[in-house]
Amino acid sequence: MAESNIAVHEMFDTILILDFGSQYSHLITRRIREFGVYCELLPCTQKISELGWKPTGIILSGSPYSVYDHDAPRVDPGVFDLGVPVLGICYGLQEMSTYFGGKVDPCDHREYGPATLRILPAASADSQSSMLFEELSAESQVWMSHGDQVTAIPEGFRVIATTNTAPFAAIRHNEKSLFGIQFHPEVTHSVDGKQILKNFVLKVCKASKNWTMSEFIGKEIARIRAIVGEKGQVIGAVSGGVDSSVAAKLMHMAIGDRFHGILVDNGVMRHNECALAKKMLVDKMGINLKIADASDRFLANLAGKKDPEEKRKIIGNTFIDVFEEEAKAIDDACAAAGGQPVEFLLQGTLYPDVIESISFKGPSATIKTHHNVGGLKENMKLKLIEPLRELFKDEVRELGKLLGMDDELVWRHPFPGPGIAIRILGEVTKEQVAIARKADYIYIEEIKKAGLYRQIAQAYAALLPIKAVGVKGDKRTYEQMICLRAVETSDFMTADWFPFPYDVLKRISSRICNEVEGVNRVVYDVSSKPPATIELE
Ligand SMILES: Nc1ncnc2c1ncn2[C@@H]1O[C@H](COP(=O)(O)OP(=O)(O)OP(=O)(O)O)[C@@H](O)[C@H]1O
Ligand SMILES: O=c1[nH]c(=O)c2[nH+]cn([C@@H]3O[C@H](COP(=O)(O)O)[C@@H](O)[C@H]3O)c2[nH]1
Ligand SMILES: NC(=O)CC[C@H](N)C(=O)O
Ligand SMILES: [Mg+2]
């Protein structure tokens, strides 16, 4: 599928972060975005000569490698030929030092944790170093995570800060804007770390502080119009979730009814989901949306299937089939009305997905096959438009708010494409879906009533198809169990269970047992991720 993105760097000053594989690389990106500066993370293997745009400044990340490893990732010398400021962090410092002829050796004591950074008086006398350390106190706590150290700095560099254990905790080139620091300014435990990054980006690189969602809206709409043209038609899968709704809203603002949203009712959506999506997207936002009811088809395809991966694959494939049929119908209708055929596909891809796919560390092991609509076959020849490709989830929410979307939609917990089907262990039937759906509705309603919805990143009720004995109205029952899940997380990669007040759990449990037929027990999942995952399957 062809890409049709006009580069965002043409619109915003961009700091380039080269990822050497550090676990903190994405944090550097987050921090800089918070200052209102646009930045991008690319693998360290990116050749500067093939970049096609000029960054305003470059940051070299940390790495699990040692610079003296035979397979250590190397910095592209092109980085230093651009004439833009460069900041090396940990491995970035070590690699920069090695490149310019300095020396790096293993430390006697590996150092993981706090250290006191002391800015040398000489640094205050030097305008570049003063810029990097502006507003810092002479001593501050920084966070270390290294086993190697620079033992001799390259010629032409000078030391500007030290710690008790690191004589070269911060260095700079005597003339050029090349800096290296041994500690990690991107982690919150480095008390002045944020300020150092801010100084580097705003003072040293002089990047414009124009990365705000309100600037983004105007520029993105103009970009979409330039790509799609006066008559082009765009289709897109819309779920009623935050990401696709925000993407659809932007698209609607850019091209009106030439955007055709398709919501697939897969029979495993939450209670009232399609009606709610229609109310918000069509009635309130005016989006051109078709709701395709394929619930029977999904449930028929899922009949008798128990294996989690098989269930996910069936749902993913059915999504594609239904979406392609609907897309073709829209295409035919556009052509019949004398319009252009559909040439573009809207996708709600977010930046974390992009980071994951370009990771220097390579793809991680498949834990679950994630299924989204839009994974269409090559021969559809649609060109992708991904307006949220550069944004993190919190930025998408901010955008949604600025676009005037209701809080109820902006703050919705994420809901996976395969829906309730991966929240019913084993076989999925219409009856089982009805039980899980009702319990989930009650659960979320009570969470909202208790004022806890925004504190929880994601919550849902799952159905465990095992039976236990109970007693209701003096009668013996033999019924299934509902398993409640609620997690706190910022990136959904790791998560911890939410510590509910007991009285809220009590109310939820009592309501579910009383109101949901076929259930006589409620359990609460107290597993973190890892070792568990957020969804059950
Ligand atoms: N029932 C559906 N009908 C149409 N498209 C869907 C459906 N479910 C998922 N999708 C598509 O799959 C994409 C990925 O789903 P995902 O759940 O990650 O995002 P979302 O639903 O837009 O937002 P959220 O993360 O808040 O749930 C959606 O953006 C949407 O394009
Ligand atoms: O759109 C989606 N399609 C999927 O197939 C899918 N599987 C899991 N999820 C969501 O991803 C996050 C992490 O979930 P796990 O810890 O279960 O992997 C959680 O937010 C899950 O809800 C999905 N989203
Ligand atoms: N965090 C880092 O970048 C570590 C760099 C290198 N592996 C060291 O141990 O010093
Ligand atoms: Mg969703």
mmCIF file of N, CA and C and ligand atoms in Angstrom, residues 22-24 61-69 89-92 94 104-105 107 110 112 144-149 182 184 186, ligand 3:
data_model
loop_
_atom_site.group_PDB
_atom_site.id
_atom_site.type_symbol
_atom_site.label_atom_id
_atom_site.label_comp_id
_atom_site.label_asym_id
_atom_site.label_seq_id
_atom_site.Cartn_x
_atom_site.Cartn_y
_atom_site.Cartn_z
ATOM 1 N N SER A 22 18.209 2.197 23.618
ATOM 2 C CA SER A 22 17.975 2.405 25.051
ATOM 3 C C SER A 22 16.510 2.185 25.405
ATOM 4 N N GLN A 23 16.286 1.705 26.625
ATOM 5 C CA GLN A 23 14.895 1.546 27.066
ATOM 6 C C GLN A 23 14.237 2.902 27.309
ATOM 7 N N TYR A 24 15.040 3.977 27.341
ATOM 8 C CA TYR A 24 14.477 5.295 27.642
ATOM 9 C C TYR A 24 14.286 6.174 26.405
ATOM 10 N N SER A 61 20.859 8.621 21.679
ATOM 11 C CA SER A 61 20.313 7.994 22.891
ATOM 12 C C SER A 61 21.339 7.080 23.566
ATOM 13 N N GLY A 62 20.922 6.486 24.681
ATOM 14 C CA GLY A 62 21.704 5.458 25.343
ATOM 15 C C GLY A 62 21.585 4.136 24.591
ATOM 16 N N SER A 63 22.210 3.096 25.136
ATOM 17 C CA SER A 63 22.202 1.809 24.440
ATOM 18 C C SER A 63 22.585 0.688 25.387
ATOM 19 N N PRO A 64 22.080 -0.519 25.143
ATOM 20 C CA PRO A 64 22.542 -1.646 25.949
ATOM 21 C C PRO A 64 23.954 -2.100 25.534
ATOM 22 N N TYR A 65 24.441 -1.635 24.390
ATOM 23 C CA TYR A 65 25.771 -2.041 23.914
ATOM 24 C C TYR A 65 26.857 -1.235 24.614
ATOM 25 N N SER A 66 28.091 -1.757 24.513
ATOM 26 C CA SER A 66 29.271 -0.991 24.904
ATOM 27 C C SER A 66 29.960 -0.588 23.612
ATOM 28 N N VAL A 67 30.552 0.599 23.588
ATOM 29 C CA VAL A 67 31.128 1.080 22.319
ATOM 30 C C VAL A 67 32.230 0.154 21.805
ATOM 31 N N TYR A 68 32.869 -0.610 22.739
ATOM 32 C CA TYR A 68 33.963 -1.498 22.304
ATOM 33 C C TYR A 68 33.459 -2.886 21.898
ATOM 34 N N ASP A 69 32.140 -3.150 21.966
ATOM 35 C CA ASP A 69 31.602 -4.439 21.478
ATOM 36 C C ASP A 69 31.850 -4.533 19.972
ATOM 37 N N ILE A 89 23.688 11.175 24.906
ATOM 38 C CA ILE A 89 23.289 10.774 26.256
ATOM 39 C C ILE A 89 23.855 9.388 26.546
ATOM 40 N N CYS A 90 24.626 9.255 27.598
ATOM 41 C CA CYS A 90 25.205 7.986 28.036
ATOM 42 C C CYS A 90 25.973 7.317 26.896
ATOM 43 N N TYR A 91 25.404 6.274 26.275
ATOM 44 C CA TYR A 91 26.084 5.660 25.132
ATOM 45 C C TYR A 91 26.364 6.716 24.064
ATOM 46 N N GLY A 92 25.455 7.654 23.916
ATOM 47 C CA GLY A 92 25.617 8.727 22.926
ATOM 48 C C GLY A 92 26.882 9.536 23.209
ATOM 49 N N GLN A 94 29.433 8.327 24.963
ATOM 50 C CA GLN A 94 30.563 7.417 24.796
ATOM 51 C C GLN A 94 30.899 7.225 23.320
ATOM 52 N N VAL A 104 36.998 5.008 25.995
ATOM 53 C CA VAL A 104 35.912 4.517 26.851
ATOM 54 C C VAL A 104 36.310 3.155 27.401
ATOM 55 N N ASP A 105 36.155 2.966 28.701
ATOM 56 C CA ASP A 105 36.501 1.680 29.320
ATOM 57 C C ASP A 105 35.408 1.255 30.288
ATOM 58 N N CYS A 107 33.760 0.522 33.793
ATOM 59 C CA CYS A 107 34.036 1.148 35.099
ATOM 60 C C CYS A 107 34.382 0.048 36.095
ATOM 61 N N ARG A 110 29.897 -0.676 38.258
ATOM 62 C CA ARG A 110 28.766 -0.292 37.416
ATOM 63 C C ARG A 110 27.891 0.649 38.245
ATOM 64 N N TYR A 112 24.174 2.339 38.787
ATOM 65 C CA TYR A 112 22.753 2.438 38.441
ATOM 66 C C TYR A 112 22.068 3.177 39.576
ATOM 67 N N MET A 144 22.003 7.734 36.937
ATOM 68 C CA MET A 144 23.005 7.032 36.132
ATOM 69 C C MET A 144 22.533 5.622 35.799
ATOM 70 N N SER A 145 22.955 5.101 34.670
ATOM 71 C CA SER A 145 22.683 3.705 34.334
ATOM 72 C C SER A 145 23.729 3.264 33.323
ATOM 73 N N HIS A 146 24.908 2.965 33.865
ATOM 74 C CA HIS A 146 25.994 2.597 32.935
ATOM 75 C C HIS A 146 27.027 1.688 33.586
ATOM 76 N N GLY A 147 27.776 0.986 32.729
ATOM 77 C CA GLY A 147 28.849 0.123 33.194
ATOM 78 C C GLY A 147 30.160 0.560 32.572
ATOM 79 N N ASP A 148 30.095 1.484 31.629
ATOM 80 C CA ASP A 148 31.295 2.015 30.967
ATOM 81 C C ASP A 148 31.409 3.495 31.275
ATOM 82 N N GLN A 149 32.586 4.013 30.996
ATOM 83 C CA GLN A 149 32.820 5.427 31.278
ATOM 84 C C GLN A 149 33.838 5.999 30.292
ATOM 85 N N GLN A 182 26.822 11.873 30.700
ATOM 86 C CA GLN A 182 26.843 10.471 31.096
ATOM 87 C C GLN A 182 25.506 10.021 31.713
ATOM 88 N N HIS A 184 21.193 10.308 32.585
ATOM 89 C CA HIS A 184 19.974 10.281 31.762
ATOM 90 C C HIS A 184 19.034 11.434 32.142
ATOM 91 N N GLU A 186 16.389 12.292 30.685
ATOM 92 C CA GLU A 186 15.004 12.005 30.305
ATOM 93 C C GLU A 186 14.193 11.314 31.403
HETATM 94 N N1 LIG B 3 22.577 3.564 29.411
HETATM 95 C C1 LIG B 3 23.556 3.478 28.517
HETATM 96 O O1 LIG B 3 23.521 4.102 27.464
HETATM 97 C C2 LIG B 3 24.628 2.480 28.802
HETATM 98 C C3 LIG B 3 25.767 2.547 27.830
HETATM 99 C C4 LIG B 3 26.763 1.411 28.017
HETATM 100 N N2 LIG B 3 26.134 0.183 27.702
HETATM 101 C C5 LIG B 3 27.249 1.411 29.462
HETATM 102 O O2 LIG B 3 26.971 0.485 30.192
HETATM 103 O O3 LIG B 3 27.893 2.349 29.892
#
